[in-house]
Amino acid sequence: MTTDFTITDCLGTIRDEQPLINCVTNAVTVNDVANVTLHWGGLPVMSDDAREVDDMVAGAQGCLLNMGTVSEAGEEAMLTAGRAANEHGVPLVVDPVGVGATPTRDRVAEALVSDLDPTVVKGNYGEITALAGDNAEVRGVESVGEYADVAETAMALARDTAAVVVASGETDVVATKEAAYEVTAGDAMLGQVVGTGCMLGVTLATFAAALDDVERAALAGTLAFGVAGEAAAAGAFGDYEGPASYRVAFLDAVAGLDGVDHPDTDGRIERVIEA
């Protein structure tokens, strides 16, 4: 079964495999994205120059494309990296940050999911809704508004892209063309730190690089990320006074999650739609 896994076993596989993850990501959170990759057990490389990125991706086991800061050079690098990932069979995660906010972001995001074959598409509720072609409220790179049908929307996008779709929010949704799951994990403090969405994106790339089943990798990565957020909030990695110190505790939680007692899939993953 897709949900028949433990976080501990998944983390052990990642640490054994040490997958190289090439990240074409935004300048705001590049350091946190690199650190989270390393803390899960992967090897980060942040090659974003179109002159070399195809060669770097060819030797990697995972690739993240994050359009948080859109530029012409960045668009070229993402498309070049994505084509290389598809050519060499490297799992590809697309994070269409801010799609729905401007026509430029809409165009770039559409190219990333139409011209490429992503393995996983990850976004917040608003981004996934906008990318699926429905009405969404996105201000800057933040999702606002209510999204009661996000599971159905994520499944529709999964059918359109042939990718596993992860919609992050108060309750995360993981969807394929055949089923949608709700993943109950995380803490409200994650929403007080800039870049946790970017860190979730590279988490999914790292899990997909090491685990054979993409659906399972998306569920396990989403759950592990949320559980790390809970462990940090519970003080398992030191007291925190606010968002800045919570961010440090969260990074420590990612690095040390396999040493913490935590529930696995029982009661955390619920299939809410089945085609």
Coordinates of C-alpha atoms in Angstrom, one line a residue:
M1 CA 0.0 0.0 0.0
T2 CA 1.1 3.6 -0.7
T3 CA 0.6 4.5 3.0
D4 CA 2.5 1.4 4.3
F5 CA 5.7 3.1 5.4
T6 CA 7.4 4.6 8.4
I7 CA 9.2 7.9 8.5
T8 CA 12.1 6.2 10.1
D9 CA 12.5 3.8 7.3
C10 CA 12.2 6.5 4.6
L11 CA 14.8 8.6 6.4
G12 CA 17.1 5.6 6.5
T13 CA 16.8 5.1 2.8
I14 CA 17.6 8.7 2.1
R15 CA 20.7 8.6 4.3
D16 CA 21.8 5.5 2.6
E17 CA 21.3 6.8 -0.9
Q18 CA 22.5 10.4 -0.3
P19 CA 20.8 11.6 -3.4
L20 CA 22.2 14.7 -5.2
I21 CA 19.5 17.3 -5.6
N22 CA 20.0 20.2 -8.0
C23 CA 17.9 23.2 -7.0
V24 CA 17.1 26.0 -9.3
T25 CA 15.4 28.1 -6.7
N26 CA 14.9 31.6 -5.5
A27 CA 17.4 33.9 -3.9
V28 CA 15.3 34.6 -0.8
T29 CA 15.5 31.1 0.6
V30 CA 18.4 29.4 -1.2
N31 CA 20.4 28.8 2.0
D32 CA 17.5 27.2 3.9
V33 CA 16.7 25.0 0.9
A34 CA 20.3 23.8 0.8
N35 CA 20.3 23.1 4.5
V36 CA 17.1 21.2 4.5
T37 CA 18.3 19.0 1.7
L38 CA 21.5 18.2 3.6
H39 CA 19.6 17.7 6.9
W40 CA 17.3 15.1 5.4
G41 CA 20.4 13.2 4.2
G42 CA 20.6 14.5 0.6
L43 CA 23.4 16.4 -1.1
P44 CA 22.4 19.9 -2.3
V45 CA 23.8 21.7 -5.3
M46 CA 22.4 25.0 -6.4
S47 CA 23.4 25.2 -10.0
D48 CA 21.2 27.8 -11.8
D49 CA 23.3 28.8 -14.8
A50 CA 21.9 27.6 -18.1
R51 CA 25.5 27.0 -19.3
E52 CA 26.0 24.1 -16.9
V53 CA 22.7 23.1 -15.3
D54 CA 21.9 20.4 -17.8
D55 CA 25.2 18.6 -17.1
M56 CA 24.7 19.0 -13.3
V57 CA 21.1 17.6 -13.5
A58 CA 22.3 14.7 -15.6
G59 CA 24.4 13.6 -12.7
A60 CA 21.8 14.2 -10.0
Q61 CA 19.1 12.0 -8.6
G62 CA 16.5 14.8 -8.1
C63 CA 15.7 18.3 -9.3
L64 CA 13.7 21.2 -7.9
L65 CA 12.5 24.1 -10.0
N66 CA 11.2 27.0 -7.7
M67 CA 10.0 30.2 -9.4
G68 CA 10.0 32.4 -6.3
T69 CA 12.1 35.1 -8.0
V70 CA 11.3 35.1 -11.7
S71 CA 13.8 36.4 -14.2
E72 CA 14.6 35.8 -17.8
A73 CA 17.8 34.0 -16.9
G74 CA 16.0 32.0 -14.2
E75 CA 13.3 31.0 -16.6
E76 CA 15.9 29.7 -19.1
A77 CA 17.7 27.9 -16.4
M78 CA 14.6 26.2 -15.1
L79 CA 13.5 25.0 -18.5
T80 CA 17.0 23.8 -19.3
A81 CA 17.2 21.9 -16.0
G82 CA 13.7 20.5 -16.5
R83 CA 14.5 19.2 -19.9
A84 CA 17.7 17.5 -18.6
A85 CA 15.7 15.9 -15.8
N86 CA 13.2 14.5 -18.2
E87 CA 15.9 13.3 -20.6
H88 CA 17.8 11.5 -17.9
G89 CA 14.9 10.2 -15.9
V90 CA 15.6 12.4 -12.9
P91 CA 12.5 13.1 -10.6
L92 CA 11.4 16.7 -11.2
V93 CA 9.6 18.8 -8.6
V94 CA 8.0 22.0 -9.8
D95 CA 7.1 24.7 -7.3
P96 CA 5.1 27.4 -9.1
V97 CA 5.5 30.1 -6.5
G98 CA 3.2 33.1 -6.9
V99 CA 1.3 31.7 -9.9
G100 CA -1.9 33.6 -10.1
A101 CA -0.3 36.8 -9.0
T102 CA 0.9 38.2 -12.3
P103 CA 0.7 37.3 -16.0
T104 CA 4.4 36.7 -16.1
R105 CA 4.2 34.1 -13.4
D106 CA 1.2 32.5 -15.0
R107 CA 3.1 32.1 -18.3
V108 CA 6.3 30.7 -16.7
A109 CA 4.3 28.3 -14.5
E110 CA 2.3 27.1 -17.4
A111 CA 5.5 26.4 -19.4
L112 CA 7.0 24.5 -16.5
V113 CA 4.1 22.0 -16.3
S114 CA 3.2 21.9 -20.0
D115 CA 6.6 21.9 -21.7
L116 CA 8.1 19.7 -19.1
D117 CA 7.0 16.4 -17.4
P118 CA 7.1 17.1 -13.7
T119 CA 7.1 14.2 -11.3
V120 CA 5.6 16.3 -8.5
V121 CA 3.9 19.7 -8.6
K122 CA 3.9 21.4 -5.2
G123 CA 2.2 24.7 -4.2
N124 CA -0.1 26.3 -1.6
Y125 CA -3.8 26.1 -2.0
G126 CA -4.0 29.3 -4.1
E127 CA -1.2 28.3 -6.4
I128 CA -2.5 24.9 -7.1
T129 CA -6.0 26.3 -7.7
A130 CA -4.6 29.0 -10.1
L131 CA -2.5 26.5 -12.0
A132 CA -5.5 24.3 -12.4
G133 CA -7.3 27.2 -14.1
D134 CA -9.8 28.0 -11.3
N135 CA -10.3 31.3 -9.5
A136 CA -7.7 31.9 -6.8
E137 CA -6.5 34.7 -4.5
V138 CA -2.7 35.0 -4.5
R139 CA -1.1 38.2 -3.1
G140 CA 2.6 38.3 -3.9
V141 CA 3.5 34.7 -3.1
E142 CA 0.9 34.1 -0.4
S143 CA -2.4 32.3 -0.8
V144 CA -5.4 34.0 0.7
G145 CA -9.1 33.1 0.6
E146 CA -11.0 29.9 1.1
Y147 CA -10.5 26.7 -0.9
A148 CA -13.1 24.2 0.1
D149 CA -12.6 22.0 -3.0
V150 CA -8.8 21.9 -3.0
A151 CA -8.7 18.0 -3.0
E152 CA -10.8 17.9 -6.1
T153 CA -8.8 20.7 -7.7
A154 CA -5.5 18.9 -6.9
M155 CA -6.8 15.7 -8.5
A156 CA -7.8 17.6 -11.6
L157 CA -4.3 19.1 -11.9
A158 CA -2.8 15.7 -11.4
R159 CA -4.9 14.4 -14.3
D160 CA -3.8 17.3 -16.5
T161 CA -0.1 17.0 -15.6
A162 CA 0.3 13.3 -14.9
A163 CA 2.2 14.4 -11.8
V164 CA 1.6 13.9 -8.1
V165 CA 0.2 17.2 -6.8
V166 CA 0.9 18.5 -3.2
A167 CA -1.3 21.4 -2.0
S168 CA 0.1 22.8 1.2
G169 CA -2.2 24.5 3.7
E170 CA -3.6 24.0 7.2
T171 CA -4.2 20.4 6.1
D172 CA -2.0 19.3 3.3
V173 CA -3.4 17.4 0.3
V174 CA -1.5 14.9 -1.8
A175 CA -3.3 13.9 -5.0
T176 CA -2.8 11.7 -8.0
K177 CA -5.3 11.2 -10.9
E178 CA -6.8 8.3 -9.0
A179 CA -6.9 9.4 -5.3
A180 CA -6.5 12.4 -2.9
Y181 CA -5.2 12.2 0.6
E182 CA -5.3 14.6 3.5
V183 CA -2.1 14.7 5.6
T184 CA -2.6 16.0 9.1
A185 CA 0.7 17.3 10.4
G186 CA 2.5 20.5 11.1
D187 CA 2.2 23.5 13.3
A188 CA 1.0 27.1 12.8
M189 CA 4.5 28.4 13.5
L190 CA 5.6 27.1 10.1
G191 CA 3.5 29.8 8.6
Q192 CA 5.4 32.5 10.5
V193 CA 8.7 31.6 8.8
V194 CA 9.5 32.8 5.2
G195 CA 10.6 29.9 3.1
T196 CA 8.9 26.9 4.6
G197 CA 7.0 26.3 1.4
C198 CA 10.3 26.3 -0.5
M199 CA 11.8 23.9 2.1
L200 CA 8.8 21.6 1.6
G201 CA 9.4 21.6 -2.2
V202 CA 13.0 20.4 -1.8
T203 CA 11.9 17.9 0.8
L204 CA 9.6 16.3 -1.8
A205 CA 12.5 16.3 -4.3
T206 CA 14.8 14.6 -1.8
F207 CA 12.2 11.9 -0.9
A208 CA 11.3 11.3 -4.5
A209 CA 15.0 10.9 -5.4
A210 CA 15.5 8.2 -2.8
L211 CA 12.1 6.3 -2.8
D212 CA 10.9 4.3 -5.8
D213 CA 7.2 5.1 -5.4
V214 CA 6.5 8.8 -6.2
E215 CA 3.1 8.8 -4.5
R216 CA 4.6 7.3 -1.3
A217 CA 7.5 9.7 -1.5
A218 CA 5.1 12.7 -1.6
L219 CA 3.1 11.4 1.3
A220 CA 6.1 10.5 3.4
G221 CA 7.9 13.8 2.6
T222 CA 4.8 15.9 3.4
L223 CA 4.2 14.0 6.7
A224 CA 7.9 14.1 7.8
F225 CA 8.0 17.8 7.1
G226 CA 4.9 18.4 9.2
V227 CA 6.1 16.2 12.1
A228 CA 9.4 18.1 12.1
G229 CA 7.4 21.3 12.5
E230 CA 5.5 19.8 15.4
A231 CA 8.7 18.5 17.1
A232 CA 10.2 22.0 16.9
A233 CA 7.0 23.6 18.3
A234 CA 6.9 21.1 21.2
G235 CA 10.4 22.1 22.2
A236 CA 12.1 18.8 21.4
F237 CA 15.0 20.8 19.9
G238 CA 15.2 23.6 22.3
D239 CA 13.0 26.5 23.4
Y240 CA 12.1 29.2 21.0
E241 CA 11.0 32.8 21.6
G242 CA 9.5 33.6 18.2
P243 CA 9.7 32.9 14.4
A244 CA 13.5 33.4 14.2
S245 CA 14.4 30.9 16.9
Y246 CA 11.6 28.5 15.7
R247 CA 13.3 28.4 12.3
V248 CA 16.5 27.2 13.9
A249 CA 14.6 24.6 16.0
F250 CA 12.8 23.4 12.9
L251 CA 16.1 22.9 10.9
D252 CA 17.4 21.0 13.9
A253 CA 14.2 18.9 13.9
V254 CA 14.7 18.0 10.3
A255 CA 18.3 16.9 11.0
G256 CA 17.3 15.0 14.1
L257 CA 13.9 13.6 13.3
D258 CA 14.9 10.0 13.2
G259 CA 16.0 10.3 16.8
V260 CA 12.6 11.5 18.1
D261 CA 9.6 9.4 19.0
H262 CA 6.7 10.3 16.7
P263 CA 3.6 8.7 15.2
D264 CA 3.8 7.5 11.7
T265 CA 0.9 7.1 9.3
D266 CA -1.7 6.0 11.7
G267 CA -4.4 8.6 11.8
R268 CA -2.2 11.1 9.9
I269 CA -3.1 10.2 6.3
E270 CA -6.7 9.8 5.2
R271 CA -7.8 9.0 1.7
V272 CA -10.6 11.5 1.0
I273 CA -11.3 10.9 -2.7
E274 CA -10.9 7.8 -4.8
A275 CA -11.6 7.8 -8.5

